[in-house]
């Protein structure tokens, strides 16, 4: 693969990186007195567009679409970004299966900035046109709908789709032929598995339940993680201490939100080395993840301010920035 194919794309991304939010700007947002002030501050930085006014959710959605549009503009090959699109794609599948089952309609449930937008996903499920879905998703869609129709068990349906999404990410990472994408996908799957272990330990789920929810990945041993979860929260932390997720053990002992934050920060840390790459897809992936991280952080601050949370409580949930 010619290294030069990314040179132009990386140059464009470098020019855009200067407008990513710094930790200092995030602190300024945290110091704002109201959600309205926070929104005003990001709008002044060019977020949203003139037609959206002061609709916070619309501004955040607009920024997600902008981030993806940048990548679509510059990327020589969009297929390597499947890994990042899968969470939204499979979320749409879950929403469509449930809507078809209940006969309800709520377009706001869907993402439109992914390979199969909401309305289209709903039509595919409604008309049972599963073969129009990419990869193994056709089989998952049929299985999820059948499961819900026969059992009425929404949780079972969720587990089935979530597990398929993780398997698809791991596979797409390996297929990408790009080490940075492969590592990213594997880390995402491992973190999802750890979160499943933590939740299942709290709710006393069985080993079989965990096995059906978790996906295999390179950086964790799923069987050992399940054994640890069956033995208690401390055992999960102890197991992690012997893996490349050792930093997560400490935050896991602290609180669920500290662990969530650690997970996101770990992704950003992993990608920081891409700032010095010039000839690979890495900087494009890093930019997209950095933008998503930035949007998530602004959402956390907005929600915190709307609900009158103390600044310290919001700060505990705030992510580290890429720049």
Coordinates of C-alpha atoms in Angstrom, one line a residue, residues 88-310:
X88 CA -24.3 3.6 15.7
X89 CA -25.2 1.1 13.0
X90 CA -26.1 -1.6 15.5
X91 CA -27.8 0.9 17.8
X92 CA -30.1 1.7 14.8
X93 CA -30.7 -2.0 14.4
X94 CA -31.8 -2.4 18.0
X95 CA -34.1 0.7 17.8
X96 CA -35.7 -0.6 14.6
X97 CA -36.3 -4.1 15.9
X98 CA -38.0 -2.7 19.0
X99 CA -40.1 -0.2 17.0
X100 CA -41.3 -2.9 14.6
X101 CA -42.1 -5.2 17.5
X102 CA -44.1 -2.5 19.4
X103 CA -45.5 -0.7 16.4
X104 CA -44.2 2.7 17.8
X105 CA -42.3 5.4 15.9
X106 CA -39.7 7.8 17.2
X107 CA -37.2 9.1 14.5
X108 CA -35.2 10.8 17.3
X109 CA -34.0 7.4 18.5
X110 CA -31.8 6.9 15.4
X111 CA -28.4 8.0 14.1
X112 CA -28.4 9.2 10.5
X113 CA -24.6 9.7 10.2
X114 CA -23.9 6.0 9.6
X115 CA -24.0 3.4 6.8
X116 CA -27.7 2.6 7.3
X117 CA -29.7 5.6 8.5
X118 CA -32.7 5.3 10.8
X119 CA -35.6 5.5 8.4
X120 CA -33.9 3.0 6.0
X121 CA -33.1 0.6 8.9
X122 CA -36.7 0.6 10.0
X123 CA -38.0 -0.1 6.5
X124 CA -35.5 -3.0 6.1
X125 CA -36.7 -4.6 9.4
X126 CA -40.3 -3.9 8.7
X127 CA -40.2 -5.5 5.3
X128 CA -37.8 -8.3 6.5
X129 CA -35.3 -7.3 3.7
X130 CA -32.4 -8.5 5.9
X131 CA -30.1 -9.2 2.9
X132 CA -29.8 -5.5 2.3
X133 CA -27.8 -5.2 5.5
X134 CA -23.9 -5.3 5.4
X135 CA -21.9 -8.4 6.4
X136 CA -23.2 -10.7 9.2
X137 CA -25.7 -8.1 10.2
X138 CA -28.4 -9.7 8.1
X139 CA -28.3 -12.8 10.3
X140 CA -28.2 -10.8 13.5
X141 CA -31.2 -8.7 12.5
X142 CA -33.3 -11.7 11.7
X143 CA -32.3 -13.5 14.9
X144 CA -32.9 -10.3 17.0
X145 CA -36.4 -9.8 15.5
X146 CA -37.3 -13.5 15.9
X147 CA -36.1 -13.5 19.5
X148 CA -38.2 -10.5 20.4
X149 CA -41.3 -11.8 18.6
X150 CA -41.0 -15.2 20.3
X151 CA -39.9 -14.2 23.8
X152 CA -40.8 -10.5 24.2
X153 CA -37.5 -10.3 26.1
X154 CA -35.9 -6.9 25.2
X155 CA -32.8 -7.6 27.2
X156 CA -32.1 -10.8 25.4
X157 CA -32.5 -8.9 22.1
X158 CA -30.1 -6.2 23.3
X159 CA -27.4 -8.7 24.3
X160 CA -27.6 -10.5 21.0
X161 CA -27.2 -7.3 19.0
X162 CA -24.5 -5.8 21.3
X163 CA -22.5 -9.0 21.1
X164 CA -22.8 -9.0 17.3
X165 CA -21.6 -5.4 17.2
X166 CA -18.5 -6.3 19.2
X167 CA -17.7 -9.3 17.0
X168 CA -18.1 -7.1 13.9
X169 CA -15.7 -4.5 15.4
X170 CA -13.0 -7.0 16.2
X171 CA -13.3 -8.6 12.7
X172 CA -13.3 -5.2 11.0
X173 CA -10.2 -4.2 12.9
X174 CA -8.3 -7.3 11.8
X175 CA -9.5 -7.0 8.2
X176 CA -8.4 -3.3 8.0
X177 CA -4.8 -4.2 7.6
X178 CA -4.0 -1.0 9.6
X179 CA -2.3 -1.7 13.0
X180 CA -3.7 1.4 14.6
X181 CA -7.3 0.5 13.6
X182 CA -6.7 -3.1 14.7
X183 CA -5.5 -1.9 18.2
X184 CA -8.4 0.6 18.5
X185 CA -11.0 -2.1 17.7
X186 CA -9.4 -4.6 20.1
X187 CA -9.3 -2.0 22.9
X188 CA -12.9 -1.1 22.3
X189 CA -14.0 -4.7 22.5
X190 CA -11.9 -5.3 25.6
X191 CA -13.3 -2.3 27.4
X192 CA -16.9 -3.3 26.5
X193 CA -16.1 -6.8 27.9
X194 CA -14.8 -5.3 31.2
X195 CA -17.9 -3.1 31.5
X196 CA -20.1 -6.2 31.0
X197 CA -18.1 -8.1 33.7
X198 CA -18.6 -5.2 36.1
X199 CA -22.3 -5.0 35.4
X200 CA -22.8 -8.8 35.6
X201 CA -20.9 -9.0 38.9
X202 CA -23.2 -6.4 40.4
X203 CA -26.4 -8.1 39.2
X204 CA -25.2 -11.6 40.0
X205 CA -25.4 -12.9 36.4
X206 CA -24.2 -16.5 35.5
X207 CA -21.1 -17.5 33.6
X208 CA -23.3 -18.5 30.6
X209 CA -25.0 -15.1 30.5
X210 CA -21.6 -13.4 30.5
X211 CA -20.2 -15.7 27.8
X212 CA -23.2 -14.9 25.5
X213 CA -22.6 -11.1 26.0
X214 CA -18.8 -10.9 25.8
X215 CA -16.8 -11.0 22.5
X216 CA -13.3 -12.6 22.2
X217 CA -10.4 -10.2 21.8
X218 CA -6.6 -10.3 21.8
X219 CA -5.8 -8.2 24.8
X220 CA -8.0 -10.0 27.4
X221 CA -8.9 -13.5 28.3
X222 CA -12.7 -13.7 28.4
X223 CA -12.7 -16.9 30.5
X224 CA -10.4 -15.4 33.2
X225 CA -12.5 -12.2 33.2
X226 CA -15.7 -14.2 33.7
X227 CA -14.1 -16.3 36.5
X228 CA -13.0 -13.0 38.2
X229 CA -16.5 -11.5 37.9
X230 CA -18.0 -14.6 39.6
X231 CA -15.7 -14.0 42.5
X232 CA -16.4 -10.3 43.1
X233 CA -15.6 -6.8 42.2
X234 CA -12.1 -6.9 43.8
X235 CA -11.2 -10.0 41.7
X236 CA -12.1 -8.1 38.5
X237 CA -9.7 -5.3 39.5
X238 CA -7.0 -7.9 40.4
X239 CA -7.4 -9.7 37.1
X240 CA -7.0 -6.3 35.2
X241 CA -3.8 -5.6 37.1
X242 CA -2.1 -8.4 35.2
X243 CA -3.2 -7.0 31.8
X244 CA -2.6 -3.9 29.7
X245 CA -5.7 -2.4 31.4
X246 CA -4.0 -2.3 34.8
X247 CA -4.8 1.5 35.1
X248 CA -8.5 0.6 35.0
X249 CA -8.2 -1.5 38.2
X250 CA -7.6 1.6 40.4
X251 CA -10.5 3.6 38.8
X252 CA -12.8 0.6 39.1
X253 CA -12.2 0.5 42.8
X254 CA -13.0 4.3 42.9
X255 CA -16.4 4.4 41.1
X256 CA -18.3 3.4 37.9
X257 CA -18.0 6.9 36.5
X258 CA -14.2 7.0 37.2
X259 CA -13.9 3.7 35.3
X260 CA -15.9 5.0 32.4
X261 CA -13.7 8.1 32.3
X262 CA -10.5 6.0 32.5
X263 CA -11.8 3.9 29.5
X264 CA -12.2 7.0 27.3
X265 CA -9.0 8.5 28.5
X266 CA -7.2 5.3 27.7
X267 CA -8.4 5.5 24.1
X268 CA -7.2 9.0 23.7
X269 CA -3.8 8.1 25.3
X270 CA -3.5 5.2 22.8
X271 CA -4.0 7.6 19.9
X272 CA -1.8 10.5 21.0
X273 CA 1.2 9.0 19.3
X274 CA -0.6 9.5 15.9
X275 CA 0.2 13.2 16.2
X276 CA 3.6 12.4 14.8
X277 CA 2.5 10.2 11.9
X278 CA 2.3 11.5 8.4
X279 CA 1.8 8.6 6.1
X280 CA -1.0 6.5 7.7
X281 CA -4.7 6.4 8.5
X282 CA -3.8 6.9 12.2
X283 CA -4.1 10.7 12.4
X284 CA -7.6 10.5 10.7
X285 CA -8.8 7.9 13.3
X286 CA -7.3 10.0 16.1
X287 CA -9.0 13.2 14.9
X288 CA -12.4 11.4 14.7
X289 CA -12.1 9.9 18.1
X290 CA -10.8 13.2 19.6
X291 CA -13.9 15.0 18.1
X292 CA -16.3 12.3 19.5
X293 CA -14.5 12.6 22.9
X294 CA -14.9 16.4 22.8
X295 CA -18.6 16.2 21.9
X296 CA -19.2 13.7 24.7
X297 CA -17.4 15.9 27.2
X298 CA -19.4 19.0 26.2
X299 CA -22.6 16.9 26.6
X300 CA -21.5 15.8 30.1
X301 CA -20.9 19.5 31.1
X302 CA -24.2 20.6 29.6
X303 CA -26.2 17.8 31.3
X304 CA -24.4 18.5 34.6
X305 CA -25.3 22.2 34.5
X306 CA -28.9 21.6 33.5
X307 CA -29.3 19.3 36.5
X308 CA -27.6 21.6 38.9
X309 CA -24.7 19.3 39.7
X310 CA -21.7 20.6 41.6

